[in-house]
Amino acid sequence: MTATVDLFADLPPDRVLTDPDVVATYLHDEAEWAEHGNAVAVVRPTTTAEVAAVVTACARHGIPVVPRGAGTGLSGGANAVDGCVVLCLERMREIVEINGAERLAVVQPGVVNDVLRAAAAEHGLWYPPDPASSPWSTIGGNVATNAGGLCCVKYGVTRDYVLALEVVTAAGEVVRVGRRTAKGVAGYDLAGLMVGSEGTLGVITEITVKLRPLRTTEPRTVVGFFDSLAEAGDAVSRVTAAGIEPSIFELVDRVCLKAVNDWKHAGLPENAAALLLAQTDLPEPAAEQVAQAIHDEFVAAGAKEAMLSTDAVEADALFDARRLAYPALEQRGEAMLTEDVCLPRGRLAEMLTRIEEIAVRHDTTIATVAHAGDGNLHPLLLTPHGDDAARIRAQAAFDDIVNAAIDLGGTVTGEHGVGLLKRAGAARELGPAVVAMQRAIKAALDPQNILNPGKAIG
């Protein structure tokens, strides 16, 4: 321990944490059941130079470096490995620049998503990616996992907004990749490569993101209640096939609705198998036409009830049910394993049916929420704490869901990342040749394998 602290003797004392009880709070993210090791120290830098000094020292001595943001991840991607230094970027919180003329922002990785959105709004601008953890998750973590969110069905995920990155390499060198211009094709897309790399290729110390004009229209909301998840999935497929583009398109199942009611006394209906929420932010009269078209597709898919709403308060209450689903389920006092698979939207109904069958086969409660419009499902597997048999069943169900997604032409993760939990599934999805290509990239950029070893590609 002393030898490790000596490596960082040039840093201000408050940057390095070694108290075991404090270090323990930085050892893992929010992924249930993902293993983690013990770190020899946590370092919390405030500048790129300090990050570079830490990585350089660790590289010199072959010490693993595990980058970490706010710890809100759900795949074990920020979990410590034995003997590592956890490099926590939570104190790098500066918004360096918001440029209205160029419609971009430059931020440090510890800036919280909603803080950036609020700062952009003051300039009449908008940063669309909005993961459910946006009040707490950091832009650096969002970049590491290529996070999505409710608005991404129309406006895209984090990768679609990253223009440039400042990165500390595995050797401790500071480099810049990407560009500030609207267009640019000089060399390989190394910024795109870093997005979603989960800290395995470099430590991101500054992010340049593009912004959009702030939306000013009042959205129209369409609500549909369905007697089966399959019907709800069919409704999503119908809306997509009709060429309709909602700005938000979400699914919440009965288990989630009940959990939100039990926690917040929200008065949400629990007699439907699923709730679909769609919204359009087009200006009038196009908004009314699109909302009516979505409503009609809901009815055609068998909705037991479908309605249009322009009441912002009512709409916000319904979307709160979607955002609160995860914390509401946590209130049940059970262990929760969070899945994240993404399907072609035309296979959504079939996948939802398979999830129900998997729940029965493994005697496991599975709640489902989804960014339905882009096929990104989040089945949530619930088990009583301390029930080892239930845990084994849930893990088997988790694996079956991953395999079903691959079999239906989907991917094992839409936005949470591979981390630790999805390594086997990712290897199956990608195949040996592609895995070998990815490992070759990792070896070229991190020959000592010190950056977040064992994550993403194993």
JSON list of C-alpha atoms in Angstrom, two decimals, residues 215 223 277 280 346 425 448:
[
{"chain": "A", "resi": 215, "resn": "ARG", "atom": "CA", "xyz": [-37.07, 22.35, -28.62]},
{"chain": "A", "resi": 223, "resn": "VAL", "atom": "CA", "xyz": [-50.96, 6.28, -24.60]},
{"chain": "A", "resi": 277, "resn": "LEU", "atom": "CA", "xyz": [-46.03, 5.79, -24.36]},
{"chain": "A", "resi": 280, "resn": "THR", "atom": "CA", "xyz": [-44.12, 13.56, -31.10]},
{"chain": "A", "resi": 346, "resn": "GLY", "atom": "CA", "xyz": [-39.92, -6.22, -36.29]},
{"chain": "A", "resi": 425, "resn": "GLY", "atom": "CA", "xyz": [-22.82, -13.24, -25.00]},
{"chain": "A", "resi": 448, "resn": "GLN", "atom": "CA", "xyz": [0.48, -4.14, -21.15]}
]
